[in-house]
XYZ file of C-alpha atoms in Angstrom:
488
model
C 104.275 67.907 125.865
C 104.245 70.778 128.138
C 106.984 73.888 128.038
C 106.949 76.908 129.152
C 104.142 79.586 128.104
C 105.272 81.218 125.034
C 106.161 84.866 124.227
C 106.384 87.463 120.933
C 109.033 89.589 121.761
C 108.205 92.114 119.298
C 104.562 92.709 117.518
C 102.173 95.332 116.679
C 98.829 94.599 118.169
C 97.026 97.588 117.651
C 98.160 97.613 114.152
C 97.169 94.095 113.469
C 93.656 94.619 114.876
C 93.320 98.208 112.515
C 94.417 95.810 109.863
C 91.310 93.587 110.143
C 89.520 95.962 108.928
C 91.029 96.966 105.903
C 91.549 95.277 103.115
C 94.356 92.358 103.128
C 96.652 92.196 100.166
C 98.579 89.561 101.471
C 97.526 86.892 99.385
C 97.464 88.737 95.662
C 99.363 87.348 93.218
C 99.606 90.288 90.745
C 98.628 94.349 90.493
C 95.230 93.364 88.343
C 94.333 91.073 91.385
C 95.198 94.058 93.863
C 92.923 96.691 91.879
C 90.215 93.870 91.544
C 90.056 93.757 95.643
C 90.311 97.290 95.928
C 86.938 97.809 93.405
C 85.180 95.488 95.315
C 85.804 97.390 98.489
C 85.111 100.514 97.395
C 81.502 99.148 96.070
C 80.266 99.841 99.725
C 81.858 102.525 100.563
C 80.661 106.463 100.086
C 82.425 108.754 97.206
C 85.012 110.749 99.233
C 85.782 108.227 101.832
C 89.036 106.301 102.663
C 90.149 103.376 101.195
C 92.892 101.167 102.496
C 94.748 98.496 101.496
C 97.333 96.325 103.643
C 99.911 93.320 103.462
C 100.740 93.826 100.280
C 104.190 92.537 99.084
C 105.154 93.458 95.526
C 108.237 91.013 95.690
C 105.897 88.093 95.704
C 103.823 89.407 92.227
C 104.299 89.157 88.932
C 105.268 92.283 88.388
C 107.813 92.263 91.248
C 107.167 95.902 91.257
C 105.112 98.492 92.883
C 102.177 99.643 91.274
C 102.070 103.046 89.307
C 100.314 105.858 89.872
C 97.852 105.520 86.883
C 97.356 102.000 88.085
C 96.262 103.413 91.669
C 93.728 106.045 89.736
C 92.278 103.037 87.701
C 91.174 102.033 91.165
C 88.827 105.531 92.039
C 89.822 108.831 90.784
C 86.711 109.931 93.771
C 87.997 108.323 96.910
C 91.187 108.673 98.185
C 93.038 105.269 98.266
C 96.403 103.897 99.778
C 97.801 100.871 100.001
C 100.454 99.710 102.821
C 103.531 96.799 102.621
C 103.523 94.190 104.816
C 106.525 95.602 105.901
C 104.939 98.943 107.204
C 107.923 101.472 105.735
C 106.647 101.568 102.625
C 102.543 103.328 100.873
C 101.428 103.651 97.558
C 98.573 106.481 96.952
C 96.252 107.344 94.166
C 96.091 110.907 92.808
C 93.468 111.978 95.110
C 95.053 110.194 98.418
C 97.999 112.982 96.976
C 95.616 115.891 97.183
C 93.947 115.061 99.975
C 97.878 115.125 101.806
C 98.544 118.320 99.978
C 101.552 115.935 98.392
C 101.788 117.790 94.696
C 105.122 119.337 92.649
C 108.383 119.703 93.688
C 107.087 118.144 97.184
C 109.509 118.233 99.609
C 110.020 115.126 101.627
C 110.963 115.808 105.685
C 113.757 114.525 107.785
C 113.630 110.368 107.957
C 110.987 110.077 104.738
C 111.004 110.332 101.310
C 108.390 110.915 98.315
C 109.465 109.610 95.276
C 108.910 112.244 92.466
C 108.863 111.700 88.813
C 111.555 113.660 86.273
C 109.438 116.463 86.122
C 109.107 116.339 89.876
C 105.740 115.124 89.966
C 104.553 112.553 92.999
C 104.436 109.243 91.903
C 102.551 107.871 94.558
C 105.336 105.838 96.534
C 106.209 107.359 100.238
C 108.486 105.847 102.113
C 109.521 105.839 105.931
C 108.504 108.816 107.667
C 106.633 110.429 105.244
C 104.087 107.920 105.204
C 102.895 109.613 108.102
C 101.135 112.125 106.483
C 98.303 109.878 105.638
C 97.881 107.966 109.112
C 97.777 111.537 110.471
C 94.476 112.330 108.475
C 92.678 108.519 107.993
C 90.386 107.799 110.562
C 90.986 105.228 112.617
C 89.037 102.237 112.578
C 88.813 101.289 116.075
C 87.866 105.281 117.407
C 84.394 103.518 118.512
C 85.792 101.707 121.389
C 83.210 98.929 121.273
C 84.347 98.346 118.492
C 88.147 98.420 119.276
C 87.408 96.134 122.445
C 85.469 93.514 120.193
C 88.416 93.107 117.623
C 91.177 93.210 120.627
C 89.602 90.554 122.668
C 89.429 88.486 119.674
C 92.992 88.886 119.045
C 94.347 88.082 122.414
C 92.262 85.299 122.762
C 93.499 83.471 119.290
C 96.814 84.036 120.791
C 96.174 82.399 123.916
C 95.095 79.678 122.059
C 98.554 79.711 119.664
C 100.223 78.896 123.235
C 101.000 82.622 123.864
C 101.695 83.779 127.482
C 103.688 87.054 127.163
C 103.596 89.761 124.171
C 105.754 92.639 123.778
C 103.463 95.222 121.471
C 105.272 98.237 120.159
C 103.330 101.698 119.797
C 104.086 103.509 116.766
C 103.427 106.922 117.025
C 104.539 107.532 113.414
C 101.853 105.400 111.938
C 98.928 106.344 114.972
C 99.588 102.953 116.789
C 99.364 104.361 120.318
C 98.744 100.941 122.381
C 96.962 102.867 124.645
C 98.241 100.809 128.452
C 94.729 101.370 130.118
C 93.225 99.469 127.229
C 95.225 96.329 128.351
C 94.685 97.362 132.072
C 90.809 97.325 131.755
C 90.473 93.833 130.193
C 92.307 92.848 133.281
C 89.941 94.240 135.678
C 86.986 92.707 133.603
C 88.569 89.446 133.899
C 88.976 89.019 129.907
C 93.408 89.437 129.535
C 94.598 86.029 128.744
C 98.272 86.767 128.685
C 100.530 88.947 129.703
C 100.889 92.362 128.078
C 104.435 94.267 128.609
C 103.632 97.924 126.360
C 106.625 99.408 124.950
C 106.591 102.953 123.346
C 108.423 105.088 120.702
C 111.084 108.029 121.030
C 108.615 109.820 119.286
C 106.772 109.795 122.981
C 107.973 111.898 125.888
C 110.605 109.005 127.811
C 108.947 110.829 131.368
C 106.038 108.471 130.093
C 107.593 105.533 131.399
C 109.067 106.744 134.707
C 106.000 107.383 135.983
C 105.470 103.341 136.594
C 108.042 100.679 137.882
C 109.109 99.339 134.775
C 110.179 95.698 136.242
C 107.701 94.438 138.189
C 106.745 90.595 136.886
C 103.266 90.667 139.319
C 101.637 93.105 137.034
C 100.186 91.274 133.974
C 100.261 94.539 132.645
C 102.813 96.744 132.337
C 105.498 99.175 130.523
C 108.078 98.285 128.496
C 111.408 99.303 126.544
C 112.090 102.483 124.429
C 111.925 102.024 120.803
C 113.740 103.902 118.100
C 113.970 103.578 114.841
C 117.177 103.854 112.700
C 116.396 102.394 109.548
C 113.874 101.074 107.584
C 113.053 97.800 105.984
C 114.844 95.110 103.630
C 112.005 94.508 101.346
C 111.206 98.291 100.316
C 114.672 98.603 99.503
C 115.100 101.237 102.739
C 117.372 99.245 105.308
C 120.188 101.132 105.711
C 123.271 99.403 103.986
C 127.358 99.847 104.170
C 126.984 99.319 100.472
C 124.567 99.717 97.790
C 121.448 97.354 97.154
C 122.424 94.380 94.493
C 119.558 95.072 92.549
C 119.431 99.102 93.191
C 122.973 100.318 92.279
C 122.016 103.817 93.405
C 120.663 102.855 96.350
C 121.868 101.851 99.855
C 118.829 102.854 101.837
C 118.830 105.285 104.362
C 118.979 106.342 108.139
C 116.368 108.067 110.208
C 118.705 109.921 111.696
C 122.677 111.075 111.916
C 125.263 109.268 114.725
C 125.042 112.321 117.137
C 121.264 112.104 116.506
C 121.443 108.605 117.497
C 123.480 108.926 119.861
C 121.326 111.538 121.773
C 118.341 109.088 121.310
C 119.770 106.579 123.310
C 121.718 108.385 125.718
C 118.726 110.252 126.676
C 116.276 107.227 127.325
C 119.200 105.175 129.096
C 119.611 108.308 131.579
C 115.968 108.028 131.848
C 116.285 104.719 133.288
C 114.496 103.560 130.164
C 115.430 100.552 128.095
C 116.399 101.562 124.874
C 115.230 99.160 121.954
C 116.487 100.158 118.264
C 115.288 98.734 115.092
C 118.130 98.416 113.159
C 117.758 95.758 110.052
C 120.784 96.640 107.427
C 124.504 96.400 108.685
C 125.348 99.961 108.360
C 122.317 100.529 111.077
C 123.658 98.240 113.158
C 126.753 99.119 112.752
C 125.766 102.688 113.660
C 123.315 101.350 116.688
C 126.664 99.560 118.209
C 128.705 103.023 117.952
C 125.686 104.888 119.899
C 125.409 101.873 122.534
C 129.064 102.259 122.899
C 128.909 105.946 123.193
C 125.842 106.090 125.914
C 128.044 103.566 128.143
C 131.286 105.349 127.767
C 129.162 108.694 128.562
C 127.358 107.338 131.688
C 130.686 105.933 132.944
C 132.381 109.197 132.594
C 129.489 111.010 134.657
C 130.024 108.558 137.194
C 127.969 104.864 136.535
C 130.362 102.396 138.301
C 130.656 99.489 136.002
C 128.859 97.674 138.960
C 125.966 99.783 137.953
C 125.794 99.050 134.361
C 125.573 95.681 134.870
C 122.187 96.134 137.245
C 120.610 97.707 134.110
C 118.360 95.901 131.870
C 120.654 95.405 128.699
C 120.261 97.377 125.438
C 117.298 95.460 122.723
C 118.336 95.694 118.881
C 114.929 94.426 116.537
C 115.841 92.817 113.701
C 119.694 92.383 113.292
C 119.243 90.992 109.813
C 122.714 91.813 108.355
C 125.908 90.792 110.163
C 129.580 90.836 109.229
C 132.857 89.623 111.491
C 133.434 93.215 112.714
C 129.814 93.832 114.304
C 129.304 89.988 115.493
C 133.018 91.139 117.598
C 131.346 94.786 118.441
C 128.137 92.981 119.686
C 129.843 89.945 121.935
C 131.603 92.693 123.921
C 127.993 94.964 124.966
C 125.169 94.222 127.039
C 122.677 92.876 124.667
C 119.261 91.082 123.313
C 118.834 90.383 120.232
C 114.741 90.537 118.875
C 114.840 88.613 116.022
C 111.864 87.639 113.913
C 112.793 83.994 112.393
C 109.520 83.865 110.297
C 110.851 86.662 108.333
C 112.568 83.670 106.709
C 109.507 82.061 105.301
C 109.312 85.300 102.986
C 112.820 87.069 102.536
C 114.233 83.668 101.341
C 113.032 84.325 97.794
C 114.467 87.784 97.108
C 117.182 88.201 99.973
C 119.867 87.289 97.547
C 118.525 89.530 94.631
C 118.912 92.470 97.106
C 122.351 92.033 99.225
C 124.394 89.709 96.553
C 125.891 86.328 97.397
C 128.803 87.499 98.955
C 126.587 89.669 102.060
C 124.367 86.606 102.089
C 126.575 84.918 104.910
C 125.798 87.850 107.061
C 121.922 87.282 106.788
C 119.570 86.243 109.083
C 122.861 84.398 111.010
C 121.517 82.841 114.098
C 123.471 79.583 114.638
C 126.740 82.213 114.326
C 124.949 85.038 116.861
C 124.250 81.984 118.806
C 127.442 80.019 119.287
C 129.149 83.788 119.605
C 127.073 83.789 122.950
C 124.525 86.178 122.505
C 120.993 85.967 123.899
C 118.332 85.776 120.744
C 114.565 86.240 121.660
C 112.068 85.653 118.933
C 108.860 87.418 117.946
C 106.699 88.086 114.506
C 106.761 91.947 114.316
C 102.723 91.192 113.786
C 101.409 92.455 111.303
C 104.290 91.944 109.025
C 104.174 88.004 109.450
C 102.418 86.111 111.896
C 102.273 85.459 115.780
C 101.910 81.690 115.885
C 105.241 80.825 117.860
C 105.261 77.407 116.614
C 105.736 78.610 113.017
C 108.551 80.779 114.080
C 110.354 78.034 115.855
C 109.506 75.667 112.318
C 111.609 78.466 110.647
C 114.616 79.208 113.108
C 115.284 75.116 112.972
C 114.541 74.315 109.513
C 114.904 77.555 107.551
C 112.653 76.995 104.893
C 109.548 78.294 103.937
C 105.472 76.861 104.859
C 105.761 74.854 101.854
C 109.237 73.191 102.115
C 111.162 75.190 100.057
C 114.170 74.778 99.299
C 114.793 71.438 100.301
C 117.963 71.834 101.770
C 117.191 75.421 103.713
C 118.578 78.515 103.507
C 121.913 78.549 104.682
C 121.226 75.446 106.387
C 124.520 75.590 108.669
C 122.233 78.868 110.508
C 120.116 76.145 111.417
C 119.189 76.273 115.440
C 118.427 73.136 117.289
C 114.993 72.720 118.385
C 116.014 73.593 121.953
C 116.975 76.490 120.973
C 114.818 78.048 118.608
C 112.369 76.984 121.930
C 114.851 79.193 124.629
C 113.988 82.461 121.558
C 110.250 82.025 122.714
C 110.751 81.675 126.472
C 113.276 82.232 128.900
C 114.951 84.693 126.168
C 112.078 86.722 125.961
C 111.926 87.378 129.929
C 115.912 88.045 130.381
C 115.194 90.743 128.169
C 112.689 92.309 131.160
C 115.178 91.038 133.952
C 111.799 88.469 134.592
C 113.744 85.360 134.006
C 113.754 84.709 137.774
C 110.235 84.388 137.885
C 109.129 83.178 134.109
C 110.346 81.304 130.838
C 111.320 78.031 132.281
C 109.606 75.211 134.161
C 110.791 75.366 138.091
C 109.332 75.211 141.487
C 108.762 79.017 142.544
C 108.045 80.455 139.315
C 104.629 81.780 138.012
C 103.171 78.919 136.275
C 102.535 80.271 132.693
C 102.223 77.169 130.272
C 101.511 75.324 127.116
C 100.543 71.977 125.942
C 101.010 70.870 123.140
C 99.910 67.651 120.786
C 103.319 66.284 120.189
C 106.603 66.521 121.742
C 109.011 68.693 119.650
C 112.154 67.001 120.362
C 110.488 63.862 119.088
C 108.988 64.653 115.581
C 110.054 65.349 112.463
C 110.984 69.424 112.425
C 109.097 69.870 109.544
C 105.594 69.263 111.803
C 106.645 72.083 113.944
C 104.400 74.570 111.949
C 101.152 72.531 112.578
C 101.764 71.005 116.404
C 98.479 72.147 117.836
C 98.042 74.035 121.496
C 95.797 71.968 123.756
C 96.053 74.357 126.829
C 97.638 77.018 127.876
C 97.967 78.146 131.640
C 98.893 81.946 132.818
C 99.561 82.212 136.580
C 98.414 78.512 137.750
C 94.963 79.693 135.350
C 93.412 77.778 132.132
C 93.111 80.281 129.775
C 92.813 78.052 126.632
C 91.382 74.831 125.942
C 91.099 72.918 123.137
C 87.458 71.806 122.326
């Protein structure tokens, strides 16, 4: 079967190759099993150095629980050690990971982060958000030696290729050192060795002039610049989303915002009289709901300086990541602004297990809602957010139509009446992807006059059972008219 070359509409691929060469977590089962992995690194590595862990998701150990502090010591009380969620918004350090970030009594947190502290206002190793920045800022990173960095990237982007990939949209994130560096991306293509498409999108954190110095929409460059991300609230599984009411299973807590409305609101109004895109990640329902207001604000500014409606309509439309809380009032708010949607189905496979312990049954309705966002008429692209889960489309598309997780579970699927049709979860990783870019004229479907990005698969998706989605193999993919994957 051949469709249209596939895209991620929102992954970390910087961050996924630093990952590599850490230490994965992502497949522990309980905190002895973590420290176990963590002795064994440190075995070859010298007294004093950095140790890092990554992936790790304490919802899916026995514990259900982050580890202690003494439990991080028990690891090395000599080499400072950390130890990242899959989720990226949430570290746990060791005592001397603490020193080394001059992180000791009475610490006070900054603006958008927060260091837990014990009753006697002691650090108790968990950082969240922002402040987990303090580390990245002083750990090496492991592709400096750009032979090596070139090595591991190529490898990447050619596994994508061959998962069918045409088109990635990879996020820098200044607050945790993941620059995605363009020139990177623009070399491989004058060596001959960029398999796909690369559009680079940056953070508010960077100056917005970055981006006007290059046409943003221009679908002949395989490589080029992308929205403006900013963050507004952090992540469901660390308990940091930002919600209208407190967690179910954390009375006291309803997560947090980054920043306040005329904060946001300044955020976005400045990038969209950039010319910029603006792309917020906003995951709980009061961030959305407070992402809508600052939309609504920026248009109802620009009008009143004098953008004819006729003029808002020629702009690329607004990107919110995540959108994984909904409610009557926002799906209304959201139908009536220019929009995209970057949602992450494969989140699915894991927040399935817990989501309910954390929002209640009566939120639940509200989560992870495509078939409503969908028949309500609003455009849904789909990505991974690599490294948080990962980039093979196919599996996202499995979880957008069935719901369930790799193994099945639960029978029925969650929520089953969000259920997409296999059509399409398909349109979230193709045409969707390139209307958010204002490329849909040129890419994401199958027609005479557009650029000839493709995949083949095995089997025809509209013909098996949607169970097989997740292991369909790619026989070939095709970028520009070009065979840049075969299978042997």
């Amino acid at each position: 079967m051949m469709i249209p070359g596939m895209a991620d509409a929102h992954l970390h691929l910087y961050a996924y190759c630093q990952n590599l060469t850490f230490v994965d977590l992502s497949k522990v089962h309980n905190i002895n099993e973590m420290i176990n992995l963590m002795k064994e690194k440190i075995k070859n590595v010298k007294k004093g150095n950095w140790v890092k862990g990554v992936n790790f998701d304490q919802s899916k150990w026995k514990e259900n629980r982050f580890p202690t502090l003494e439990e991080m010591d028990s690891i090395s009380k000599d080499n400072p050690i950390i130890i990242k969620r899959c989720c990226l918004h949430a570290v746990v350090a060791n005592s001397k990971a603490l020193e080394m970030a001059s992180i000791g009594k009475n610490y006070q947190a900054g603006s958008g982060g927060i260091v837990e502290l014990d009753k006697d206002g002691m650090p108790n190793g968990i950082l969240r958000e922002q402040s987990t920045k303090v580390f990245d800022d002083i750990l090496p990173d492991p592709l400096k030696d750009i032979e090596v960095q070139k090595r591991i990237m190529q490898n990447v982007l050619n596994d994508m290729s061959s998962k069918g990939i045409t088109t990635i949209h990879t996020y820098a994130a200044k607050i945790w050192q993941y620059n995605e560096d363009i020139n990177i991306y623009k070399n491989f293509e004058k060596e001959g060795k960029l398999p796909l498409r690369v559009t680079v999108c940056i953070d508010e954190l960077f100056e917005p002039e970055i981006l006007t110095k290059e046409k943003l929409n221009n679908p002949y460059r395989k490589v080029q610049l992308g929205a403006y991300k900013i963050f507004s609230d952090g992540s469901m599984g660390s308990r940091s989303a930002a919600l209208k009411e407190p967690y179910s299973d954390d009375p006291e807590n309803s997560g947090f915002m980054l920043f306040t409305q005329e904060e946001l609101n300044n955020k976005i109004l400045i990038g969209y009289e950039h010319g910029l895109q603006p792309a917020i990640h906003a995951i709980g329902d009061r961030a959305l709901d407070m992402t809508l207001s600052a939309i609504e604000y920026t248009l109802k500014i620009t009008k009143e300086k004098g953008m004819t409606d006729e003029e808002q309509k020629k702009r690329l439309p607004f990107r919110i990541i995540h959108v994984q809380m909904i409610d009557d009032d926002l799906l209304e708010r959201m139908k009536k602004l220019p929009l995209v949607l970057d949602i992450q189905p494969v989140f699915l496979c894991t927040d399935l297990h817990w989501i309910e312990d954390r929002i209640g049954k009566e939120r639940l309705k509200g989560s992870f809602a495509l078939k409503t966002m969908e028949k309500a008429g609003l455009i849904q692209t789909g990505g991974s957010d690599c490294p948080v889960e990962t980039y093979e489309p196919l599996k996202g598309i499995y979880a957008a139509v069935t719901r369930q997780d790799m193994e099945g579970y639960p029978i029925e699927g969650f929520l089953p009446e969000e259920r997409l049709s296999v059509y399409e979860a398909l349109c979230m990783y193709t045409k969707n992807v390139h209307y958010a870019t204002g490329q849909e004229s040129v890419l994401g479907t199958l027609e005479i006059g557009k650029f000839a990005d493709l995949t083949v698969l095995e089997k025809n998706l509209f013909k098996i059972d949607k169970k097989e989605i997740k292991d369909v193999k790619v026989e070939q993919t095709y970028v520009a008219g070009n065979c840049v994957f075969m299978i042997k």
